[in-house]
Amino acid sequence: MADLRRYFDDIQPGEEYESPGRTVTETDIVIFAGLSGDYNVLHTDAELMKHSIFGERIAHGLLGLAIQAGLFTRATQAYATLAFAGLRWKFKGPIKIGDTIKLRAKVIAKKETGKPDRGLITLERTVLNQRGEVVQEGETDLIVERRP
Amino acid sequence: MTPQAHLYFEDVAVGMTVTTPAMTVTEAHVAIFQGLVREPGEAPGVVPELLPLCLAIGLGWRAPAPPLVVLAFMGFEWEFLGPVRVGDTISSRARVVNTRALREGGVVVEEREILAQTGEVAQRGRFTFLVGRRPKEAAA
């Protein structure tokens, strides 16, 4: 089978990708609370949250982060990723039940590492809601294989 | 005296440390996570990097210390130092490294680590939270 993954050598700074949208549901939040064990009232108490600055329950920040990681795989042809090396991330605004988020990503840096078979790709990522508001943003560093 | 249910900004001091209980990461955690966010499968037995981070937040709620009144998770910087595998038992350690008072509450910066059962640090970084002030009626 042909290897359709993109290697470090193929990826160029300036490349931009946009994912499909994904509607974040109450079910997503309930499953994430159950999986993570994070039952903070922000995500689980509808009555209390009516009186908060958000007016309703909001998604866990890390749920939004995890969903955008999934959206990245639908935004572009797969990278030959070996590992996720790190990230710098800001939660800018709430993701509410029923919001539809999408990811915009841009390759901003490409660096050699100490190992000849791999390199480091840095992406700038922006997560937007249906109104075009930035809800999360940051940079991620991926270790990507070189073309064998 | 009633034990305190929550830690407000006023209760937080630089140097405070919290260690969570540990938990074993299973195939089920990986399957639920992958179904939820559609992260494609990695090498068999390797846990998606973001999953231990998500589990560590929940472990924080089970630590033998009252939870912080977090109004918002503002951001974080994170390094993935090594893989976590199915069957590994992870725990987390957090230490307050900075605080800054604001009108509505305060900013708390913590250094966190996720440890494997061997004591090896698998992931680490800094979290920034907006933490609420003690409400008037809850004053001691």
XYZ file of N, CA, C and O in Angstrom, chain A residues 14-127:
456
model
N 4.508 28.025 6.347
C 3.552 28.815 5.575
C 2.343 28.005 5.130
O 1.314 28.580 4.784
N 2.459 26.683 5.131
C 1.294 25.849 4.769
C 0.167 26.119 5.757
O 0.408 26.230 6.954
N -1.052 26.200 5.239
C -2.210 26.450 6.109
C -3.281 25.405 5.869
O -3.463 24.952 4.737
N -3.966 25.041 6.930
C -5.020 24.029 6.847
C -6.258 24.518 7.587
O -6.149 25.271 8.555
N -7.412 24.077 7.152
C -8.643 24.357 7.893
C -9.457 23.069 7.982
O -9.620 22.360 6.996
N -9.940 22.775 9.174
C -10.660 21.518 9.403
C -12.144 21.707 9.101
O -12.625 22.828 9.015
N -12.873 20.586 8.997
C -14.332 20.698 9.026
C -14.768 21.189 10.411
O -13.963 21.210 11.347
N -16.025 21.549 10.541
C -16.554 21.959 11.845
C -16.966 20.740 12.655
O -17.148 19.641 12.119
N -17.082 20.939 13.969
C -17.583 19.863 14.814
C -18.414 20.515 15.909
O -17.946 21.409 16.614
N -19.645 20.062 16.039
C -20.541 20.595 17.060
C -20.264 19.879 18.374
O -20.235 18.651 18.422
N -20.014 20.658 19.407
C -19.710 20.091 20.723
C -21.038 19.930 21.466
O -21.788 20.893 21.616
N -21.321 18.715 21.884
C -22.618 18.393 22.464
C -22.509 18.178 23.975
O -21.419 18.008 24.525
N -23.677 18.142 24.604
C -23.738 17.821 26.033
C -23.118 16.439 26.271
O -22.426 16.215 27.261
N -23.364 15.525 25.333
C -22.829 14.163 25.450
C -21.299 14.177 25.498
O -20.694 13.460 26.290
N -20.680 15.005 24.648
C -19.214 15.109 24.662
C -18.736 15.498 26.065
O -17.772 14.932 26.584
N -19.410 16.464 26.654
C -18.980 16.977 27.964
C -19.189 15.921 29.051
O -18.329 15.722 29.913
N -20.321 15.215 28.977
C -20.610 14.172 29.982
C -19.598 13.028 29.863
O -19.067 12.546 30.872
N -19.305 12.621 28.640
C -18.325 11.527 28.455
C -16.946 11.980 28.931
O -16.235 11.240 29.607
N -16.591 13.227 28.615
C -15.269 13.705 29.022
C -15.168 13.818 30.547
O -14.129 13.492 31.122
N -16.258 14.241 31.195
C -16.248 14.303 32.668
C -16.046 12.895 33.235
O -15.248 12.698 34.160
N -16.750 11.922 32.652
C -16.623 10.553 33.129
C -15.244 9.979 32.893
O -14.678 9.290 33.753
N -14.682 10.286 31.734
C -13.351 9.765 31.383
C -12.263 10.402 32.243
O -11.419 9.711 32.811
N -12.312 11.727 32.349
C -11.219 12.437 33.034
C -11.412 12.456 34.541
O -10.444 12.596 35.288
N -12.657 12.353 34.982
C -12.920 12.507 36.413
C -12.989 13.971 36.826
O -13.018 14.277 38.013
N -13.026 14.871 35.860
C -13.143 16.297 36.169
C -14.625 16.675 36.147
O -15.186 16.925 35.082
N -15.218 16.698 37.329
C -16.640 17.027 37.492
C -16.819 18.446 38.011
O -17.821 18.747 38.645
N -15.848 19.320 37.759
C -15.983 20.714 38.181
C -17.371 21.227 37.797
O -17.870 20.927 36.709
N -17.970 22.018 38.689
C -19.322 22.552 38.442
C -19.420 23.332 37.126
O -20.494 23.384 36.517
N -18.317 23.899 36.669
C -18.308 24.611 35.385
C -18.865 23.748 34.256
O -19.447 24.249 33.302
N -18.660 22.427 34.384
C -19.004 21.501 33.300
C -20.220 20.625 33.622
O -20.727 19.939 32.748
N -20.655 20.632 34.887
C -21.634 19.608 35.301
C -22.865 20.144 36.044
O -23.815 19.395 36.208
N -22.859 21.395 36.502
C -24.002 21.893 37.276
C -24.730 22.985 36.476
O -24.356 24.155 36.497
N -25.795 22.567 35.764
C -26.521 23.485 34.879
C -27.172 24.615 35.678
O -27.210 25.764 35.214
N -27.661 24.314 36.850
C -28.370 25.328 37.644
C -27.412 26.397 38.155
O -27.670 27.583 38.015
N -26.296 25.950 38.735
C -25.313 26.913 39.236
C -24.785 27.790 38.101
O -24.615 29.002 38.249
N -24.533 27.159 36.955
C -23.913 27.877 35.837
C -24.857 28.903 35.196
O -24.403 29.823 34.538
N -26.187 28.742 35.419
C -27.137 29.766 34.935
C -26.799 31.130 35.523
O -27.040 32.155 34.913
N -26.247 31.117 36.741
C -25.968 32.376 37.441
C -24.494 32.783 37.322
O -24.054 33.692 37.988
N -23.735 32.079 36.491
C -22.316 32.400 36.316
C -22.153 33.382 35.159
O -23.113 33.660 34.434
N -20.926 33.875 34.971
C -20.676 34.790 33.840
C -20.911 34.102 32.500
O -21.155 34.758 31.504
N -20.872 32.774 32.472
C -21.058 32.052 31.208
C -22.540 31.805 30.910
O -22.909 31.590 29.768
N -23.380 31.785 31.945
C -24.818 31.584 31.759
C -25.244 30.146 31.571
O -26.439 29.850 31.543
N -24.306 29.250 31.410
C -24.608 27.826 31.213
C -23.332 27.006 31.398
O -22.250 27.579 31.545
N -23.464 25.680 31.364
C -22.278 24.823 31.461
C -21.351 25.069 30.260
O -21.838 25.336 29.167
N -20.061 24.939 30.481
C -19.109 25.069 29.379
C -18.272 23.784 29.273
O -18.159 23.033 30.239
N -17.720 23.576 28.091
C -16.876 22.392 27.862
C -15.567 22.542 28.629
O -15.068 23.657 28.822
N -14.991 21.445 29.052
C -13.664 21.451 29.652
C -12.682 22.023 28.624
O -12.751 21.669 27.445
N -11.751 22.852 29.077
C -10.745 23.382 28.157
C -9.989 22.275 27.452
O -9.747 22.331 26.241
N -9.658 21.223 28.214
C -8.878 20.128 27.607
C -9.716 19.302 26.629
O -9.158 18.658 25.747
N -11.051 19.341 26.785
C -11.898 18.670 25.788
C -11.766 19.409 24.454
O -11.594 18.786 23.402
N -11.816 20.730 24.516
C -11.624 21.523 23.296
C -10.269 21.254 22.662
O -10.155 21.090 21.445
N -9.246 21.167 23.516
C -7.892 20.883 23.019
C -7.837 19.503 22.356
O -7.246 19.339 21.284
N -8.460 18.520 22.990
C -8.438 17.159 22.447
C -9.247 17.091 21.139
O -8.828 16.427 20.182
N -10.372 17.812 21.096
C -11.183 17.802 19.864
C -10.406 18.443 18.712
O -10.423 17.936 17.584
N -9.690 19.532 18.992
C -8.933 20.149 17.888
C -7.816 19.216 17.405
O -7.483 19.225 16.227
N -7.259 18.401 18.320
C -6.229 17.441 17.891
C -6.841 16.442 16.915
O -6.218 16.056 15.920
N -8.087 16.030 17.191
C -8.799 15.144 16.272
C -9.130 15.858 14.965
O -9.004 15.280 13.880
N -9.525 17.128 15.060
C -9.859 17.887 13.840
C -8.634 18.077 12.951
O -8.755 18.122 11.730
N -7.449 18.173 13.583
C -6.220 18.331 12.788
C -6.055 17.164 11.818
O -5.650 17.345 10.677
N -6.403 15.964 12.282
C -6.236 14.776 11.434
C -7.235 14.796 10.263
O -7.059 14.061 9.306
N -8.278 15.644 10.375
C -9.253 15.752 9.287
C -9.014 17.011 8.458
O -9.765 17.293 7.517
N -8.017 17.809 8.834
C -7.774 19.085 8.151
C -6.761 18.926 7.025
O -6.734 19.729 6.098
N -5.922 17.916 7.125
C -4.855 17.754 6.135
C -4.430 16.292 6.076
O -4.747 15.510 6.964
N -3.722 15.989 5.015
C -3.149 14.657 4.844
C -2.259 14.348 6.060
O -1.558 15.246 6.543
N -2.310 13.128 6.545
C -1.610 12.781 7.791
C -0.111 13.050 7.695
O 0.519 12.794 6.670
N 0.437 13.580 8.770
C 1.881 13.701 8.916
C 2.417 12.339 9.378
O 1.709 11.592 10.059
N 3.692 12.073 9.079
C 4.362 10.882 9.620
C 4.852 11.233 11.031
O 6.051 11.309 11.298
N 3.897 11.469 11.931
C 4.218 11.957 13.275
C 4.738 10.823 14.148
O 4.134 9.755 14.216
N 5.856 11.077 14.815
C 6.402 10.098 15.755
C 5.926 10.398 17.172
O 5.688 9.480 17.954
N 5.805 11.677 17.485
C 5.395 12.049 18.840
C 4.991 13.511 18.881
O 5.350 14.304 18.009
N 4.243 13.823 19.920
C 3.835 15.179 20.239
C 4.890 15.642 21.253
O 5.058 15.013 22.295
N 5.646 16.702 20.939
C 6.744 17.088 21.835
C 6.314 18.097 22.890
O 6.823 18.072 24.011
N 5.378 18.984 22.527
C 4.970 19.977 23.514
C 3.995 20.973 22.943
O 3.699 20.951 21.741
N 3.476 21.822 23.821
C 2.570 22.863 23.359
C 2.554 24.048 24.310
O 2.937 23.932 25.474
N 2.127 25.186 23.759
C 1.903 26.407 24.532
C 0.494 26.842 24.152
O 0.211 27.058 22.974
N -0.395 26.935 25.144
C -1.825 27.008 24.798
C -2.564 28.013 25.653
O -2.289 28.130 26.849
N -3.517 28.721 25.039
C -4.350 29.672 25.787
C -5.819 29.360 25.557
O -6.236 29.123 24.415
N -6.571 29.376 26.645
C -8.026 29.223 26.575
C -8.600 30.637 26.587
O -8.512 31.336 27.599
N -9.143 31.080 25.452
C -9.523 32.485 25.295
C -10.998 32.739 25.590
O -11.376 33.848 25.913
N -11.822 31.730 25.390
C -13.251 31.932 25.596
C -13.940 30.598 25.756
O -13.368 29.553 25.443
N -15.191 30.616 26.249
C -15.878 29.360 26.522
C -16.349 28.652 25.254
O -16.651 29.296 24.249
N -16.398 27.318 25.325
C -17.090 26.510 24.311
C -18.355 26.024 25.004
O -18.280 25.352 26.045
N -19.512 26.404 24.457
C -20.785 26.056 25.079
C -21.436 24.909 24.317
O -21.092 24.647 23.156
N -22.381 24.263 24.981
C -23.091 23.140 24.360
C -23.785 23.640 23.088
O -24.492 24.645 23.126
N -23.549 22.937 21.981
C -24.155 23.331 20.706
C -23.244 24.196 19.846
O -23.547 24.412 18.674
N -22.140 24.677 20.407
C -21.196 25.458 19.595
C -20.514 24.546 18.574
O -20.238 23.377 18.859
N -20.231 25.106 17.419
C -19.516 24.356 16.377
C -18.129 24.962 16.219
O -18.003 26.146 15.921
N -17.122 24.129 16.487
C -15.762 24.654 16.437
C -15.013 24.066 15.241
O -15.330 22.983 14.748
N -14.044 24.829 14.769
C -13.152 24.318 13.721
C -11.747 24.801 14.000
O -11.538 25.712 14.804
N -10.803 24.174 13.340
C -9.389 24.459 13.564
C -8.782 25.096 12.327
O -9.011 24.637 11.204
N -8.024 26.175 12.545
C -7.129 26.706 11.500
C -5.713 26.498 11.993
O -5.409 26.820 13.144
N -4.870 25.953 11.140
C -3.489 25.674 11.555
C -2.535 26.159 10.469
O -2.880 26.153 9.278
N -1.364 26.606 10.907
C -0.350 27.100 9.963
C 1.016 26.607 10.427
O 1.334 26.709 11.627
N 1.801 26.106 9.516
C 3.168 25.679 9.846
C 4.010 26.935 10.011
O 4.104 27.740 9.086
N 4.594 27.137 11.207
C 5.374 28.365 11.419
C 6.872 28.099 11.589
O 7.662 29.028 11.511
N 7.259 26.862 11.829
C 8.696 26.598 11.956
C 8.986 25.129 11.679
O 8.137 24.257 11.862
N 10.203 24.909 11.255
C 10.679 23.583 10.900
C 12.128 23.513 11.368
O 12.926 24.361 10.978
N 12.427 22.586 12.253
C 13.787 22.531 12.820
C 14.347 21.123 12.783
O 13.618 20.160 13.002
N 15.644 21.052 12.561
C 16.355 19.773 12.684
C 16.413 19.427 14.171
O 16.389 20.321 15.012
N 16.504 18.149 14.479
C 16.742 17.760 15.872
C 18.094 17.063 15.910
O 18.771 16.968 14.889
N 18.465 16.553 17.067
C 19.735 15.850 17.174
C 19.758 14.540 16.378
O 20.826 14.017 16.069
N 18.574 14.028 16.034
C 18.506 12.725 15.356
C 18.262 12.905 13.860
O 17.409 13.703 13.468
N 18.999 12.149 13.029
C 18.912 12.371 11.580
C 17.605 11.877 10.944
O 17.293 12.255 9.818
N 16.849 11.030 11.653
C 15.658 10.426 11.045
C 14.379 11.210 11.318
O 13.303 10.762 10.973
N 14.502 12.402 11.946
C 13.289 13.125 12.349
C 13.541 14.618 12.454
O 14.688 15.056 12.538
N 12.450 15.393 12.469
C 12.570 16.839 12.654
C 11.385 17.358 13.443
O 10.423 16.621 13.699
N 11.472 18.631 13.830
C 10.430 19.231 14.660
C 9.625 20.234 13.819
O 10.198 21.140 13.223
N 8.306 20.047 13.796
C 7.416 20.958 13.064
C 6.581 21.715 14.092
O 5.937 21.100 14.944
N 6.591 23.050 14.012
C 5.759 23.849 14.917
C 4.588 24.428 14.134
O 4.767 25.029 13.070
N 3.398 24.201 14.676
C 2.167 24.708 14.069
C 1.548 25.740 14.985
O 1.517 25.556 16.206
N 1.042 26.808 14.374
C 0.232 27.768 15.111
C -1.216 27.337 14.891
O -1.604 27.073 13.748
N -1.971 27.218 15.964
C -3.339 26.695 15.824
C -4.341 27.655 16.442
O -4.100 28.210 17.513
N -5.447 27.821 15.764
C -6.528 28.678 16.257
C -7.820 27.875 16.196
O -8.137 27.298 15.162
N -8.532 27.826 17.320
C -9.833 27.150 17.360
C -10.906 28.238 17.378
O -10.890 29.129 18.242
